Amino acid sequence: MKPYIGIIIAMCFLLSSCHHPASDSHLYDRGISQELAELRKQEIKDLKYDLHFAIPEEKSVPIHGEIIITFHLDTPQEVILDFREEPEKVESVSANGQAAGYEFRNEHIIVPQSYIKKGENKVSIRFIAGNQSLNRNDEFLYTLLVPDRARTLFPCFEQPNLKATFTLKLDVPSEWKAVSNTYIYKEEVKKGIKTVTFAPTEPLSTYLFSFVTGKLEHREYMEGDRKISAYYRETDPKKVAQLDTIFKQVTASLHWLEEYTRIPYPFAKYDFIILPGFQYGGMEHTGATLYNDNQMFLNEHPTPDEELRRTQLIAHETSHMWFGDLVTMNWFDDVWTKEVFANYFAACITEPLFPQINHQLNWMKTYTAAALSEDRTPGTTSIRQPLDNLQNAGLIYGQIIYNKAPVMMTKLVELMGKEKFREGIQEYLKTYAYNNATWDDLIQILDSKTEQDLAHFSNVWVNRKGMPHIHFEISEGQLAVRQQDPYHRGLVWPQQFKVTICGERDTTLEVNLTDSLCLVPLPFTPTHILPNTDGRGYGLLIPDDNSLNWLLEHWQEVEDETARQALLMLLYENYQAKHFPGNVWMNALLNGIRKEKNPLIASTLAGYLSTPLHEISPAEREKVEKELYELSNTHPLPSCRTQLLRVLITEAYSPDMTQQLYKIWEKQSSKQLSERDYTTLAYELALRLPEQNEKILAMQRERIQNPDRLRQFDFISRAMTSDTLKLDSLFQSLLQAGNRRIEPWAATTLSYLNHPTREEYLVKYIRPALEVLTEVQRTGDIFFPRNWVGALLRNHSSEAAYREVQAFLEAYPDYSPLLKNKILQAAYPLYREYKQEP
């Protein structure tokens, strides 16, 4: 903590005690101000929550709750609790055994000092639970309280550094199952109501408290003394059979982390729940980790990418048990610290489970590529971002904290050495177990293990936004590597990577960038250079013109797979920077796809096809589509055949290809496609063949057997109509928060509403959808604002769409910077095409 913070806290404490807060105090602001959080952290100790919810079967019936909050104070004082609901949902408040007069202001329940005493206090509140974070469905519900959503469910002290013990009791329909952070202590059934009481938790932050209840299937897995339970709603026996693989990967992750950290699994149990329509890939609630069903139950013939993604997701959430749950960030400006560890260690855990995979290649494809996708946009951010109020914490999440942060971490480990890093991590976990820590606390520990200047390294990589532009030139027998800061701040990003010099022989040189210019002597005059052939470099790497031209023609001839992936990604970033046109890029991609034998590189190639398909002429596009279709039937890699067919499903342009896809869909003739693929194909065909719209949708609906997937289809398929009145009505309905409750379905529907086949008509949706973005952020979960603007803008490519985005931003010059970044990230293709450089 910086020295001046202590002074502020002392002043706040004095002002609060005297009941005369300063006029500029933020203690009573909506949300949870950093000022309030710091004050409460100093005051409140030994915090416990005792919760009871009565949950009816009908999702429309309110849920009544009661909470007893126990805590210790050194001095009697006013108590400010957080509850983001209507005042009338507070039914009663008592403090230390007597009914308490209280004030409800700006999402806070304020209990006066006169009801509070020195020492232990008990505040009891009866309330009607808020619905926003209950995720109520017809036959099940689940809580999702990250980052500041616990206060939408029950009154609490909503901040990560006030960890508490939770005790939970649920009244649920007798046939429902219930899962929470700890084991069931007692279960009773009376008159059709099951009362489930859970054992107390270990100290948890509010965002990690969770429960799930409903009609769920249940399976157990034993390994030695460890028992893991899975809860799910999947009905397909082939998918349910995948639980054996999932269980094994969970236990492998646990074993790896216990061995690496030298700390046994630190919580009472490890169960997981796989849910349809879940907003994220997963969420790391201790003892009750939640997963999205599409991420966990894969198609019958999954691609290597899909299998790796599932394993990395499992390892990511399991890593959180130590990094995020055992040791938690002090404030959500450091939320990235739990995500950087989760992704960094997920890659480490996955590696021995897939010995046949080139993991450096997969690292680049998974983390580096995702980080670059956001870092190149005008909405990029630093890894660590300031946060004055917890209500804005969700807007900090994105590719930078999830994927650039692990890239940074590899460089930090390289700087100090793996063993010293491990020593530091073990000390960090033991020092702050069941407590909170900042990134600076970790750097202080790591700094003590090395002579390197980690503080300087951290300042550039963690605290500053953007990525370097690195130019490579051959001059007077030397390779000149120049690093530029695109924001003209004079920053230098220290990093190391290899460059291959090609000519009379191939030689690999190590480049160590510690300044804006690095000169490397050349052993001979090369014909061309290949930057970053080990994939460790990060930024926009710009070769000299001769080398760039060679790469565009010959990159696919590079034998080393790591180098080939790195060079493909280098070309992609140069394409995004408009260093060559779409038709040239398409030729480079096709040259690679025709001969690529590595499934991960082939997957990267398939993922790069969509944008240049829209930039080439109609005649060229038709020709390319025919070749891609031929390759989808003949390519030697089964995963590549599947991925190319999926590209055609979403990107088919010509009438002939549309008809070919229709035949595949009608007869379900492709064994490469899953039910999910055929559903997507039905949506696309219904849009491209409006005269057959009703027939296509009706036939696809009959094919779907799972009730949850049928509800999803009925929700999304409404966007396939060609009736503009119905389209407008559906769009208007999505502007209402209650109709966006299942966020993945709402985002998919918005994306289809803005389908490229009707872009000209739907430009008018851009402005009103941006107008509600603040409300989307207030009522949605952490990824939804980003997903909302992505769904809105990703299919637009016209100048009219660009002008709509610009007009909106110009109309609101004081718009929330965090939300503006989400818009700028999503609108990057429009800015790339139409923004005029100064």
PDB file of N, CA and C in Angstrom, residues 729-792:
ATOM      1  N   SER A 729     -39.348  -5.749 -34.270  1.00  0.00           N
ATOM      2  CA  SER A 729     -39.951  -6.083 -32.984  1.00  0.00           C
ATOM      3  C   SER A 729     -39.002  -6.916 -32.126  1.00  0.00           C
ATOM      4  N   LEU A 730     -38.328  -7.890 -32.756  1.00  0.00           N
ATOM      5  CA  LEU A 730     -37.377  -8.714 -32.024  1.00  0.00           C
ATOM      6  C   LEU A 730     -36.212  -7.866 -31.521  1.00  0.00           C
ATOM      7  N   PHE A 731     -35.704  -6.973 -32.362  1.00  0.00           N
ATOM      8  CA  PHE A 731     -34.612  -6.101 -31.937  1.00  0.00           C
ATOM      9  C   PHE A 731     -35.031  -5.240 -30.756  1.00  0.00           C
ATOM     10  N   GLN A 732     -36.219  -4.661 -30.831  1.00  0.00           N
ATOM     11  CA  GLN A 732     -36.700  -3.828 -29.727  1.00  0.00           C
ATOM     12  C   GLN A 732     -36.826  -4.633 -28.439  1.00  0.00           C
ATOM     13  N   SER A 733     -37.194  -5.902 -28.557  1.00  0.00           N
ATOM     14  CA  SER A 733     -37.337  -6.735 -27.355  1.00  0.00           C
ATOM     15  C   SER A 733     -35.975  -6.958 -26.683  1.00  0.00           C
ATOM     16  N   LEU A 734     -34.923  -7.054 -27.491  1.00  0.00           N
ATOM     17  CA  LEU A 734     -33.599  -7.265 -26.908  1.00  0.00           C
ATOM     18  C   LEU A 734     -33.073  -6.032 -26.180  1.00  0.00           C
ATOM     19  N   LEU A 735     -33.663  -4.898 -26.431  1.00  0.00           N
ATOM     20  CA  LEU A 735     -33.266  -3.685 -25.708  1.00  0.00           C
ATOM     21  C   LEU A 735     -33.779  -3.694 -24.275  1.00  0.00           C
ATOM     22  N   GLN A 736     -34.670  -4.652 -23.959  1.00  0.00           N
ATOM     23  CA  GLN A 736     -35.201  -4.783 -22.605  1.00  0.00           C
ATOM     24  C   GLN A 736     -34.412  -5.845 -21.849  1.00  0.00           C
ATOM     25  N   ALA A 737     -33.940  -5.508 -20.658  1.00  0.00           N
ATOM     26  CA  ALA A 737     -33.037  -6.388 -19.914  1.00  0.00           C
ATOM     27  C   ALA A 737     -33.624  -7.770 -19.674  1.00  0.00           C
ATOM     28  N   GLY A 738     -34.923  -7.857 -19.407  1.00  0.00           N
ATOM     29  CA  GLY A 738     -35.534  -9.141 -19.122  1.00  0.00           C
ATOM     30  C   GLY A 738     -35.462 -10.121 -20.270  1.00  0.00           C
ATOM     31  N   ASN A 739     -35.337  -9.611 -21.488  1.00  0.00           N
ATOM     32  CA  ASN A 739     -35.257 -10.478 -22.667  1.00  0.00           C
ATOM     33  C   ASN A 739     -33.816 -10.850 -23.029  1.00  0.00           C
ATOM     34  N   ARG A 740     -32.865 -10.376 -22.242  1.00  0.00           N
ATOM     35  CA  ARG A 740     -31.447 -10.723 -22.457  1.00  0.00           C
ATOM     36  C   ARG A 740     -30.927 -11.635 -21.356  1.00  0.00           C
ATOM     37  N   ARG A 741     -31.839 -12.254 -20.637  1.00  0.00           N
ATOM     38  CA  ARG A 741     -31.454 -12.972 -19.420  1.00  0.00           C
ATOM     39  C   ARG A 741     -30.445 -14.082 -19.696  1.00  0.00           C
ATOM     40  N   ILE A 742     -30.663 -14.872 -20.754  1.00  0.00           N
ATOM     41  CA  ILE A 742     -29.681 -15.891 -21.131  1.00  0.00           C
ATOM     42  C   ILE A 742     -28.764 -15.246 -22.165  1.00  0.00           C
ATOM     43  N   GLU A 743     -27.651 -14.741 -21.695  1.00  0.00           N
ATOM     44  CA  GLU A 743     -26.841 -13.825 -22.482  1.00  0.00           C
ATOM     45  C   GLU A 743     -26.246 -14.439 -23.753  1.00  0.00           C
ATOM     46  N   PRO A 744     -25.744 -15.682 -23.732  1.00  0.00           N
ATOM     47  CA  PRO A 744     -25.223 -16.233 -24.994  1.00  0.00           C
ATOM     48  C   PRO A 744     -26.298 -16.314 -26.075  1.00  0.00           C
ATOM     49  N   TRP A 745     -27.536 -16.619 -25.692  1.00  0.00           N
ATOM     50  CA  TRP A 745     -28.612 -16.671 -26.670  1.00  0.00           C
ATOM     51  C   TRP A 745     -28.934 -15.274 -27.189  1.00  0.00           C
ATOM     52  N   ALA A 746     -28.953 -14.294 -26.290  1.00  0.00           N
ATOM     53  CA  ALA A 746     -29.268 -12.926 -26.700  1.00  0.00           C
ATOM     54  C   ALA A 746     -28.207 -12.390 -27.655  1.00  0.00           C
ATOM     55  N   ALA A 747     -26.928 -12.654 -27.361  1.00  0.00           N
ATOM     56  CA  ALA A 747     -25.847 -12.172 -28.228  1.00  0.00           C
ATOM     57  C   ALA A 747     -25.912 -12.850 -29.596  1.00  0.00           C
ATOM     58  N   THR A 748     -26.182 -14.146 -29.622  1.00  0.00           N
ATOM     59  CA  THR A 748     -26.290 -14.848 -30.898  1.00  0.00           C
ATOM     60  C   THR A 748     -27.449 -14.307 -31.716  1.00  0.00           C
ATOM     61  N   THR A 749     -28.559 -14.046 -31.069  1.00  0.00           N
ATOM     62  CA  THR A 749     -29.724 -13.487 -31.758  1.00  0.00           C
ATOM     63  C   THR A 749     -29.401 -12.117 -32.347  1.00  0.00           C
ATOM     64  N   LEU A 750     -28.724 -11.267 -31.570  1.00  0.00           N
ATOM     65  CA  LEU A 750     -28.348  -9.947 -32.072  1.00  0.00           C
ATOM     66  C   LEU A 750     -27.403 -10.069 -33.269  1.00  0.00           C
ATOM     67  N   SER A 751     -26.509 -11.043 -33.218  1.00  0.00           N
ATOM     68  CA  SER A 751     -25.581 -11.248 -34.326  1.00  0.00           C
ATOM     69  C   SER A 751     -26.332 -11.632 -35.601  1.00  0.00           C
ATOM     70  N   TYR A 752     -27.306 -12.515 -35.488  1.00  0.00           N
ATOM     71  CA  TYR A 752     -28.077 -12.902 -36.671  1.00  0.00           C
ATOM     72  C   TYR A 752     -28.991 -11.771 -37.146  1.00  0.00           C
ATOM     73  N   LEU A 753     -29.472 -10.954 -36.215  1.00  0.00           N
ATOM     74  CA  LEU A 753     -30.246  -9.781 -36.636  1.00  0.00           C
ATOM     75  C   LEU A 753     -29.405  -8.864 -37.519  1.00  0.00           C
ATOM     76  N   ASN A 754     -28.105  -8.828 -37.248  1.00  0.00           N
ATOM     77  CA  ASN A 754     -27.186  -7.987 -38.017  1.00  0.00           C
ATOM     78  C   ASN A 754     -26.404  -8.810 -39.038  1.00  0.00           C
ATOM     79  N   HIS A 755     -27.065  -9.758 -39.647  1.00  0.00           N
ATOM     80  CA  HIS A 755     -26.424 -10.656 -40.608  1.00  0.00           C
ATOM     81  C   HIS A 755     -26.031  -9.891 -41.862  1.00  0.00           C
ATOM     82  N   PRO A 756     -24.905 -10.256 -42.503  1.00  0.00           N
ATOM     83  CA  PRO A 756     -24.454  -9.498 -43.683  1.00  0.00           C
ATOM     84  C   PRO A 756     -25.426  -9.511 -44.854  1.00  0.00           C
ATOM     85  N   THR A 757     -26.323 -10.488 -44.924  1.00  0.00           N
ATOM     86  CA  THR A 757     -27.281 -10.528 -46.041  1.00  0.00           C
ATOM     87  C   THR A 757     -28.255  -9.367 -46.004  1.00  0.00           C
ATOM     88  N   ARG A 758     -28.365  -8.683 -44.855  1.00  0.00           N
ATOM     89  CA  ARG A 758     -29.301  -7.559 -44.767  1.00  0.00           C
ATOM     90  C   ARG A 758     -28.647  -6.367 -44.066  1.00  0.00           C
ATOM     91  N   GLU A 759     -27.346  -6.206 -44.272  1.00  0.00           N
ATOM     92  CA  GLU A 759     -26.588  -5.168 -43.575  1.00  0.00           C
ATOM     93  C   GLU A 759     -27.145  -3.777 -43.843  1.00  0.00           C
ATOM     94  N   GLU A 760     -27.483  -3.494 -45.094  1.00  0.00           N
ATOM     95  CA  GLU A 760     -27.929  -2.142 -45.435  1.00  0.00           C
ATOM     96  C   GLU A 760     -29.152  -1.741 -44.631  1.00  0.00           C
ATOM     97  N   TYR A 761     -30.091  -2.689 -44.463  1.00  0.00           N
ATOM     98  CA  TYR A 761     -31.310  -2.395 -43.707  1.00  0.00           C
ATOM     99  C   TYR A 761     -30.994  -2.238 -42.216  1.00  0.00           C
ATOM    100  N   LEU A 762     -30.033  -3.013 -41.711  1.00  0.00           N
ATOM    101  CA  LEU A 762     -29.849  -3.116 -40.275  1.00  0.00           C
ATOM    102  C   LEU A 762     -28.836  -2.132 -39.701  1.00  0.00           C
ATOM    103  N   VAL A 763     -28.269  -1.272 -40.517  1.00  0.00           N
ATOM    104  CA  VAL A 763     -27.413  -0.210 -39.978  1.00  0.00           C
ATOM    105  C   VAL A 763     -28.182   0.617 -38.946  1.00  0.00           C
ATOM    106  N   LYS A 764     -29.473   0.722 -39.134  1.00  0.00           N
ATOM    107  CA  LYS A 764     -30.282   1.532 -38.211  1.00  0.00           C
ATOM    108  C   LYS A 764     -30.318   0.952 -36.796  1.00  0.00           C
ATOM    109  N   TYR A 765     -29.914  -0.321 -36.617  1.00  0.00           N
ATOM    110  CA  TYR A 765     -29.896  -0.921 -35.281  1.00  0.00           C
ATOM    111  C   TYR A 765     -28.672  -0.500 -34.462  1.00  0.00           C
ATOM    112  N   ILE A 766     -27.646   0.010 -35.133  1.00  0.00           N
ATOM    113  CA  ILE A 766     -26.383   0.247 -34.432  1.00  0.00           C
ATOM    114  C   ILE A 766     -26.541   1.285 -33.330  1.00  0.00           C
ATOM    115  N   ARG A 767     -27.121   2.423 -33.665  1.00  0.00           N
ATOM    116  CA  ARG A 767     -27.205   3.506 -32.678  1.00  0.00           C
ATOM    117  C   ARG A 767     -28.043   3.117 -31.456  1.00  0.00           C
ATOM    118  N   PRO A 768     -29.270   2.596 -31.632  1.00  0.00           N
ATOM    119  CA  PRO A 768     -30.032   2.240 -30.421  1.00  0.00           C
ATOM    120  C   PRO A 768     -29.382   1.131 -29.605  1.00  0.00           C
ATOM    121  N   ALA A 769     -28.684   0.187 -30.268  1.00  0.00           N
ATOM    122  CA  ALA A 769     -28.014  -0.867 -29.507  1.00  0.00           C
ATOM    123  C   ALA A 769     -26.840  -0.312 -28.715  1.00  0.00           C
ATOM    124  N   LEU A 770     -26.159   0.702 -29.248  1.00  0.00           N
ATOM    125  CA  LEU A 770     -25.089   1.359 -28.491  1.00  0.00           C
ATOM    126  C   LEU A 770     -25.663   2.224 -27.374  1.00  0.00           C
ATOM    127  N   GLU A 771     -26.820   2.805 -27.608  1.00  0.00           N
ATOM    128  CA  GLU A 771     -27.446   3.659 -26.590  1.00  0.00           C
ATOM    129  C   GLU A 771     -27.754   2.881 -25.307  1.00  0.00           C
ATOM    130  N   VAL A 772     -28.041   1.575 -25.434  1.00  0.00           N
ATOM    131  CA  VAL A 772     -28.385   0.789 -24.242  1.00  0.00           C
ATOM    132  C   VAL A 772     -27.175   0.089 -23.652  1.00  0.00           C
ATOM    133  N   LEU A 773     -25.974   0.348 -24.173  1.00  0.00           N
ATOM    134  CA  LEU A 773     -24.807  -0.383 -23.707  1.00  0.00           C
ATOM    135  C   LEU A 773     -24.547  -0.168 -22.220  1.00  0.00           C
ATOM    136  N   THR A 774     -24.774   1.037 -21.721  1.00  0.00           N
ATOM    137  CA  THR A 774     -24.606   1.288 -20.288  1.00  0.00           C
ATOM    138  C   THR A 774     -25.550   0.417 -19.475  1.00  0.00           C
ATOM    139  N   GLU A 775     -26.783   0.287 -19.956  1.00  0.00           N
ATOM    140  CA  GLU A 775     -27.755  -0.568 -19.271  1.00  0.00           C
ATOM    141  C   GLU A 775     -27.379  -2.043 -19.407  1.00  0.00           C
ATOM    142  N   VAL A 776     -26.860  -2.419 -20.550  1.00  0.00           N
ATOM    143  CA  VAL A 776     -26.378  -3.797 -20.743  1.00  0.00           C
ATOM    144  C   VAL A 776     -25.287  -4.107 -19.722  1.00  0.00           C
ATOM    145  N   GLN A 777     -24.398  -3.149 -19.513  1.00  0.00           N
ATOM    146  CA  GLN A 777     -23.335  -3.345 -18.534  1.00  0.00           C
ATOM    147  C   GLN A 777     -23.888  -3.428 -17.117  1.00  0.00           C
ATOM    148  N   ARG A 778     -24.891  -2.622 -16.821  1.00  0.00           N
ATOM    149  CA  ARG A 778     -25.436  -2.594 -15.462  1.00  0.00           C
ATOM    150  C   ARG A 778     -26.196  -3.869 -15.137  1.00  0.00           C
ATOM    151  N   THR A 779     -26.894  -4.423 -16.119  1.00  0.00           N
ATOM    152  CA  THR A 779     -27.759  -5.574 -15.861  1.00  0.00           C
ATOM    153  C   THR A 779     -27.148  -6.902 -16.282  1.00  0.00           C
ATOM    154  N   GLY A 780     -26.016  -6.859 -17.004  1.00  0.00           N
ATOM    155  CA  GLY A 780     -25.437  -8.089 -17.525  1.00  0.00           C
ATOM    156  C   GLY A 780     -24.198  -8.516 -16.772  1.00  0.00           C
ATOM    157  N   ASP A 781     -23.694  -9.681 -17.155  1.00  0.00           N
ATOM    158  CA  ASP A 781     -22.487 -10.191 -16.535  1.00  0.00           C
ATOM    159  C   ASP A 781     -21.243  -9.637 -17.226  1.00  0.00           C
ATOM    160  N   ILE A 782     -20.066 -10.028 -16.747  1.00  0.00           N
ATOM    161  CA  ILE A 782     -18.850  -9.293 -17.070  1.00  0.00           C
ATOM    162  C   ILE A 782     -18.499  -9.287 -18.551  1.00  0.00           C
ATOM    163  N   PHE A 783     -18.766 -10.375 -19.267  1.00  0.00           N
ATOM    164  CA  PHE A 783     -18.386 -10.418 -20.673  1.00  0.00           C
ATOM    165  C   PHE A 783     -19.476  -9.897 -21.605  1.00  0.00           C
ATOM    166  N   PHE A 784     -20.645  -9.585 -21.054  1.00  0.00           N
ATOM    167  CA  PHE A 784     -21.765  -9.284 -21.934  1.00  0.00           C
ATOM    168  C   PHE A 784     -21.632  -7.964 -22.689  1.00  0.00           C
ATOM    169  N   PRO A 785     -21.128  -6.880 -22.084  1.00  0.00           N
ATOM    170  CA  PRO A 785     -20.963  -5.661 -22.894  1.00  0.00           C
ATOM    171  C   PRO A 785     -20.080  -5.894 -24.118  1.00  0.00           C
ATOM    172  N   ARG A 786     -18.977  -6.588 -23.932  1.00  0.00           N
ATOM    173  CA  ARG A 786     -18.083  -6.903 -25.051  1.00  0.00           C
ATOM    174  C   ARG A 786     -18.791  -7.796 -26.068  1.00  0.00           C
ATOM    175  N   ASN A 787     -19.499  -8.814 -25.580  1.00  0.00           N
ATOM    176  CA  ASN A 787     -20.207  -9.718 -26.486  1.00  0.00           C
ATOM    177  C   ASN A 787     -21.352  -9.008 -27.213  1.00  0.00           C
ATOM    178  N   TRP A 788     -21.987  -8.057 -26.532  1.00  0.00           N
ATOM    179  CA  TRP A 788     -23.094  -7.313 -27.125  1.00  0.00           C
ATOM    180  C   TRP A 788     -22.609  -6.465 -28.302  1.00  0.00           C
ATOM    181  N   VAL A 789     -21.556  -5.681 -28.087  1.00  0.00           N
ATOM    182  CA  VAL A 789     -21.071  -4.830 -29.189  1.00  0.00           C
ATOM    183  C   VAL A 789     -20.407  -5.677 -30.269  1.00  0.00           C
ATOM    184  N   GLY A 790     -19.810  -6.796 -29.889  1.00  0.00           N
ATOM    185  CA  GLY A 790     -19.244  -7.691 -30.895  1.00  0.00           C
ATOM    186  C   GLY A 790     -20.317  -8.275 -31.789  1.00  0.00           C
ATOM    187  N   ALA A 791     -21.394  -8.748 -31.181  1.00  0.00           N
ATOM    188  CA  ALA A 791     -22.512  -9.296 -31.956  1.00  0.00           C
ATOM    189  C   ALA A 791     -23.149  -8.235 -32.839  1.00  0.00           C
ATOM    190  N   LEU A 792     -23.201  -7.014 -32.335  1.00  0.00           N
ATOM    191  CA  LEU A 792     -23.807  -5.915 -33.083  1.00  0.00           C
ATOM    192  C   LEU A 792     -22.978  -5.537 -34.306  1.00  0.00           C
TER     193      LEU A 792
END
